[in-house]
Amino acid sequence: MPIFGDVDKFAIEYQFIPSPYEEDKVLKQSWGIFRLWVMGQDVCEYTAKGVLGKYEWNLIYIVEWLCNNLEYVLGYDPFPLPVNGKNSLELIRESDKFESEEDDEFYLWYQAKSSWIFRHSWFSNRAGSILASVYFRRVEENIELAWDNGFWEESQVYFSKPKGVYNVSKGDFKDAIFSFLTHTLDQLETTLGGNAQIDGQSMVELRKKLNLLK
């Protein structure tokens, strides 16, 4: 399996494998194993029904989310609400305490929070898979990774690294992410052609978004 980055700091490892389901085109060709390494541990590794497993799904959903949202992760998109917190997990927890008797204020507050989360966590694009709930945000010249997988415990799914926060330099993050995305898109375009689509976006369009940020 190719590895992009430093496993002891931050790295991505993946491999496309045959899909166990009867799927077509991009979904079929993008089925694979994915590992997100942080400080030598795979953040996506979990135990379900007593069996230790790696994340395995249609990896195009991770690729798609990253291509569409890296501009917010790498750019200037601060947490939009007036709360204090040392990291993304604390900011979200503090924002959840908001109360208002005015319906519009309540709606606007939670809409701002939800929109930010959508841009900074791939969890919304998990497509039914058991994916670690990870937030990515820029903090000065670093990228903060923060994750909390308590949500999954109700389903008796237990992550090997259930909660944590880690800062990686923006340069190291970009090197690993761009190498991973370029490699996956190269493979998919070779197999399917650049016009193959996921959610109305072609591989060529995803690559264009990626190239704008390199």
Tab-separated table of C-alpha atoms in Angstrom:
chain	number	residue	atom	x	y	z
A	1	MET	CA	0.000	0.000	0.000
A	2	PRO	CA	1.482	3.406	-0.934
A	3	ILE	CA	2.101	5.774	1.968
A	4	PHE	CA	2.216	9.557	1.616
A	5	GLY	CA	3.866	11.461	4.450
A	6	ASP	CA	5.584	10.419	7.693
A	7	VAL	CA	3.679	7.730	9.619
A	8	ASP	CA	5.189	8.936	12.916
A	9	LYS	CA	3.782	12.427	12.290
A	10	PHE	CA	1.083	12.598	9.609
A	11	ALA	CA	0.521	10.317	6.649
A	12	ILE	CA	-2.099	8.732	4.430
A	13	GLU	CA	-2.004	5.132	3.254
A	14	TYR	CA	-4.438	3.560	0.825
A	15	GLN	CA	-4.988	0.821	-1.707
A	16	PHE	CA	-7.765	0.193	-4.193
A	17	ILE	CA	-9.114	-3.364	-3.993
A	18	PRO	CA	-11.982	-5.231	-5.710
A	19	SER	CA	-15.402	-4.097	-4.504
A	20	PRO	CA	-17.373	-6.738	-2.574
A	21	TYR	CA	-20.602	-5.316	-4.004
A	22	GLU	CA	-22.147	-5.056	-7.438
A	23	GLU	CA	-21.310	-1.433	-8.129
A	24	ASP	CA	-20.635	0.512	-11.296
A	25	LYS	CA	-17.962	2.825	-12.610
A	26	VAL	CA	-16.394	5.163	-10.027
A	27	LEU	CA	-17.862	3.412	-6.993
A	28	LYS	CA	-16.639	0.025	-8.162
A	29	GLN	CA	-13.160	1.207	-9.080
A	30	SER	CA	-12.646	3.361	-5.971
A	31	TRP	CA	-13.353	0.692	-3.359
A	32	GLY	CA	-10.335	0.408	-1.112
A	33	ILE	CA	-8.594	0.512	2.244
A	34	PHE	CA	-7.668	3.862	3.794
A	35	ARG	CA	-5.518	4.694	6.797
A	36	LEU	CA	-4.940	8.121	8.366
A	37	TRP	CA	-1.730	8.001	10.362
A	38	VAL	CA	-1.211	10.457	13.232
A	39	MET	CA	1.762	9.969	15.569
A	40	GLY	CA	2.155	6.355	14.480
A	41	GLN	CA	-1.468	5.357	15.004
A	42	ASP	CA	-4.255	4.875	12.479
A	43	VAL	CA	-7.065	7.262	13.448
A	44	CYS	CA	-9.512	5.327	11.226
A	45	GLU	CA	-8.892	1.912	12.803
A	46	TYR	CA	-11.805	0.515	14.801
A	47	THR	CA	-13.226	-2.611	16.415
A	48	ALA	CA	-16.749	-3.775	15.592
A	49	LYS	CA	-18.305	-7.018	16.878
A	50	GLY	CA	-14.970	-7.854	18.443
A	51	VAL	CA	-13.090	-7.668	15.146
A	52	LEU	CA	-10.303	-5.129	14.578
A	53	GLY	CA	-10.542	-3.576	11.151
A	54	LYS	CA	-9.246	-0.856	8.865
A	55	TYR	CA	-11.467	1.659	7.092
A	56	GLU	CA	-12.744	0.109	3.869
A	57	TRP	CA	-15.229	1.819	1.549
A	58	ASN	CA	-15.616	3.749	-1.699
A	59	LEU	CA	-12.623	6.035	-1.270
A	60	ILE	CA	-13.942	8.448	-3.881
A	61	TYR	CA	-16.066	10.028	-1.139
A	62	ILE	CA	-12.941	11.020	0.806
A	63	VAL	CA	-11.217	12.168	-2.387
A	64	GLU	CA	-14.255	14.211	-3.417
A	65	TRP	CA	-14.623	15.888	-0.018
A	66	LEU	CA	-10.947	16.837	0.137
A	67	CYS	CA	-10.887	18.270	-3.386
A	68	ASN	CA	-13.997	20.338	-2.676
A	69	ASN	CA	-13.048	21.597	0.787
A	70	LEU	CA	-9.272	21.952	0.958
A	71	GLU	CA	-9.640	25.644	0.142
A	72	TYR	CA	-11.377	26.108	3.502
A	73	VAL	CA	-8.954	23.881	5.404
A	74	LEU	CA	-5.840	25.523	3.981
A	75	GLY	CA	-7.252	29.025	3.682
A	76	TYR	CA	-8.845	31.548	5.978
A	77	ASP	CA	-12.112	30.162	7.283
A	78	PRO	CA	-12.148	30.684	11.069
A	79	PHE	CA	-14.796	29.270	13.368
A	80	PRO	CA	-17.744	31.624	12.816
A	81	LEU	CA	-19.200	31.902	16.327
A	82	PRO	CA	-18.106	34.026	19.330
A	83	VAL	CA	-17.033	31.187	21.633
A	84	ASN	CA	-13.698	30.290	23.186
A	85	GLY	CA	-11.884	27.003	22.743
A	86	LYS	CA	-8.358	25.699	22.298
A	87	ASN	CA	-9.290	23.397	19.420
A	88	SER	CA	-12.166	22.447	17.114
A	89	LEU	CA	-13.675	20.012	19.612
A	90	GLU	CA	-13.843	22.685	22.329
A	91	LEU	CA	-15.226	25.302	19.947
A	92	ILE	CA	-18.024	23.004	18.837
A	93	ARG	CA	-18.788	21.924	22.394
A	94	GLU	CA	-19.020	25.534	23.570
A	95	SER	CA	-21.197	26.530	20.616
A	96	ASP	CA	-23.627	23.715	21.460
A	97	LYS	CA	-24.441	25.513	24.719
A	98	PHE	CA	-26.099	28.417	22.918
A	99	GLU	CA	-29.732	29.112	23.781
A	100	SER	CA	-32.097	31.798	22.555
A	101	GLU	CA	-35.783	32.540	22.816
A	102	GLU	CA	-35.659	34.044	19.332
A	103	ASP	CA	-36.144	31.388	16.689
A	104	ASP	CA	-34.209	33.254	14.025
A	105	GLU	CA	-31.184	33.726	16.278
A	106	PHE	CA	-31.224	30.052	17.218
A	107	TYR	CA	-31.472	29.040	13.556
A	108	LEU	CA	-28.702	31.402	12.389
A	109	TRP	CA	-26.362	30.268	15.158
A	110	TYR	CA	-26.711	26.583	14.365
A	111	GLN	CA	-26.709	27.168	10.629
A	112	ALA	CA	-23.350	28.936	10.938
A	113	LYS	CA	-21.977	26.068	13.026
A	114	SER	CA	-23.322	23.358	10.706
A	115	SER	CA	-21.982	25.063	7.576
A	116	TRP	CA	-18.522	25.344	9.106
A	117	ILE	CA	-18.538	21.696	10.193
A	118	PHE	CA	-19.525	20.621	6.674
A	119	ARG	CA	-16.495	22.471	5.280
A	120	HIS	CA	-14.063	21.172	7.893
A	121	SER	CA	-15.084	17.568	8.574
A	122	TRP	CA	-15.398	14.770	6.030
A	123	PHE	CA	-17.920	12.987	8.282
A	124	SER	CA	-20.893	14.368	6.346
A	125	ASN	CA	-19.535	12.650	3.216
A	126	ARG	CA	-19.079	9.201	4.775
A	127	ALA	CA	-21.939	7.728	2.665
A	128	GLY	CA	-23.010	5.301	5.385
A	129	SER	CA	-19.516	4.051	6.199
A	130	ILE	CA	-17.840	3.799	9.608
A	131	LEU	CA	-15.547	6.777	9.154
A	132	ALA	CA	-13.682	8.546	11.932
A	133	SER	CA	-15.117	11.967	12.778
A	134	VAL	CA	-12.132	14.202	12.030
A	135	TYR	CA	-12.032	18.009	11.792
A	136	PHE	CA	-9.354	19.833	9.804
A	137	ARG	CA	-8.667	23.558	10.290
A	138	ARG	CA	-5.810	25.953	9.793
A	139	VAL	CA	-4.213	27.443	12.920
A	140	GLU	CA	-1.573	29.951	11.845
A	141	GLU	CA	0.961	27.886	9.835
A	142	ASN	CA	-0.279	24.518	11.059
A	143	ILE	CA	-3.240	22.311	10.244
A	144	GLU	CA	-5.085	21.091	13.306
A	145	LEU	CA	-6.564	17.602	13.219
A	146	ALA	CA	-9.149	16.991	15.928
A	147	TRP	CA	-11.304	13.897	16.265
A	148	ASP	CA	-13.910	12.507	18.641
A	149	ASN	CA	-15.536	9.162	17.855
A	150	GLY	CA	-17.798	8.864	20.868
A	151	PHE	CA	-20.745	8.993	18.439
A	152	TRP	CA	-19.940	5.468	17.262
A	153	GLU	CA	-19.967	3.821	20.692
A	154	GLU	CA	-23.779	3.644	20.675
A	155	SER	CA	-23.394	1.312	17.684
A	156	GLN	CA	-20.766	-0.709	19.593
A	157	VAL	CA	-18.014	0.514	17.325
A	158	TYR	CA	-14.851	1.454	19.197
A	159	PHE	CA	-11.979	3.334	17.593
A	160	SER	CA	-8.418	2.476	18.562
A	161	LYS	CA	-7.673	6.184	18.958
A	162	PRO	CA	-11.091	7.521	20.002
A	163	LYS	CA	-10.266	11.167	20.682
A	164	GLY	CA	-7.388	13.525	20.129
A	165	VAL	CA	-5.911	16.721	18.733
A	166	TYR	CA	-2.743	17.057	16.702
A	167	ASN	CA	-1.083	19.901	14.813
A	168	VAL	CA	0.899	19.199	11.662
A	169	SER	CA	2.793	21.837	9.705
A	170	LYS	CA	0.867	23.178	6.742
A	171	GLY	CA	3.696	22.142	4.432
A	172	ASP	CA	3.761	18.525	5.619
A	173	PHE	CA	-0.034	18.346	5.458
A	174	LYS	CA	-0.104	19.649	1.890
A	175	ASP	CA	2.655	17.303	0.757
A	176	ALA	CA	0.807	14.230	2.047
A	177	ILE	CA	-2.684	15.296	0.974
A	178	PHE	CA	-1.767	16.442	-2.527
A	179	SER	CA	0.349	13.344	-3.152
A	180	PHE	CA	-2.525	11.106	-2.065
A	181	LEU	CA	-5.131	12.931	-4.139
A	182	THR	CA	-2.950	13.107	-7.245
A	183	HIS	CA	-2.186	9.404	-6.997
A	184	THR	CA	-5.833	8.373	-6.560
A	185	LEU	CA	-7.076	10.613	-9.371
A	186	ASP	CA	-4.337	9.318	-11.664
A	187	GLN	CA	-5.436	5.757	-10.997
A	188	LEU	CA	-9.127	6.493	-11.476
A	189	GLU	CA	-8.584	8.478	-14.674
A	190	THR	CA	-6.399	5.700	-16.086
A	191	THR	CA	-9.110	3.143	-15.375
A	192	LEU	CA	-12.245	5.161	-16.109
A	193	GLY	CA	-11.207	8.260	-18.051
A	194	GLY	CA	-11.389	11.879	-16.936
A	195	ASN	CA	-15.109	12.198	-17.680
A	196	ALA	CA	-16.138	9.635	-15.057
A	197	GLN	CA	-18.343	11.371	-12.484
A	198	ILE	CA	-19.254	11.275	-8.811
A	199	ASP	CA	-22.148	13.412	-7.581
A	200	GLY	CA	-22.153	15.363	-10.852
A	201	GLN	CA	-18.428	16.156	-10.773
A	202	SER	CA	-15.940	14.577	-13.151
A	203	MET	CA	-12.441	13.434	-12.247
A	204	VAL	CA	-11.127	16.270	-14.418
A	205	GLU	CA	-13.143	18.845	-12.445
A	206	LEU	CA	-11.894	17.484	-9.124
A	207	ARG	CA	-8.319	17.662	-10.392
A	208	LYS	CA	-8.799	21.285	-11.496
A	209	LYS	CA	-9.878	22.227	-7.965
A	210	LEU	CA	-6.862	20.435	-6.582
A	211	ASN	CA	-4.428	22.101	-8.986
A	212	LEU	CA	-5.640	25.577	-7.996
A	213	LEU	CA	-4.326	25.007	-4.466
A	214	LYS	CA	-0.954	23.406	-5.205
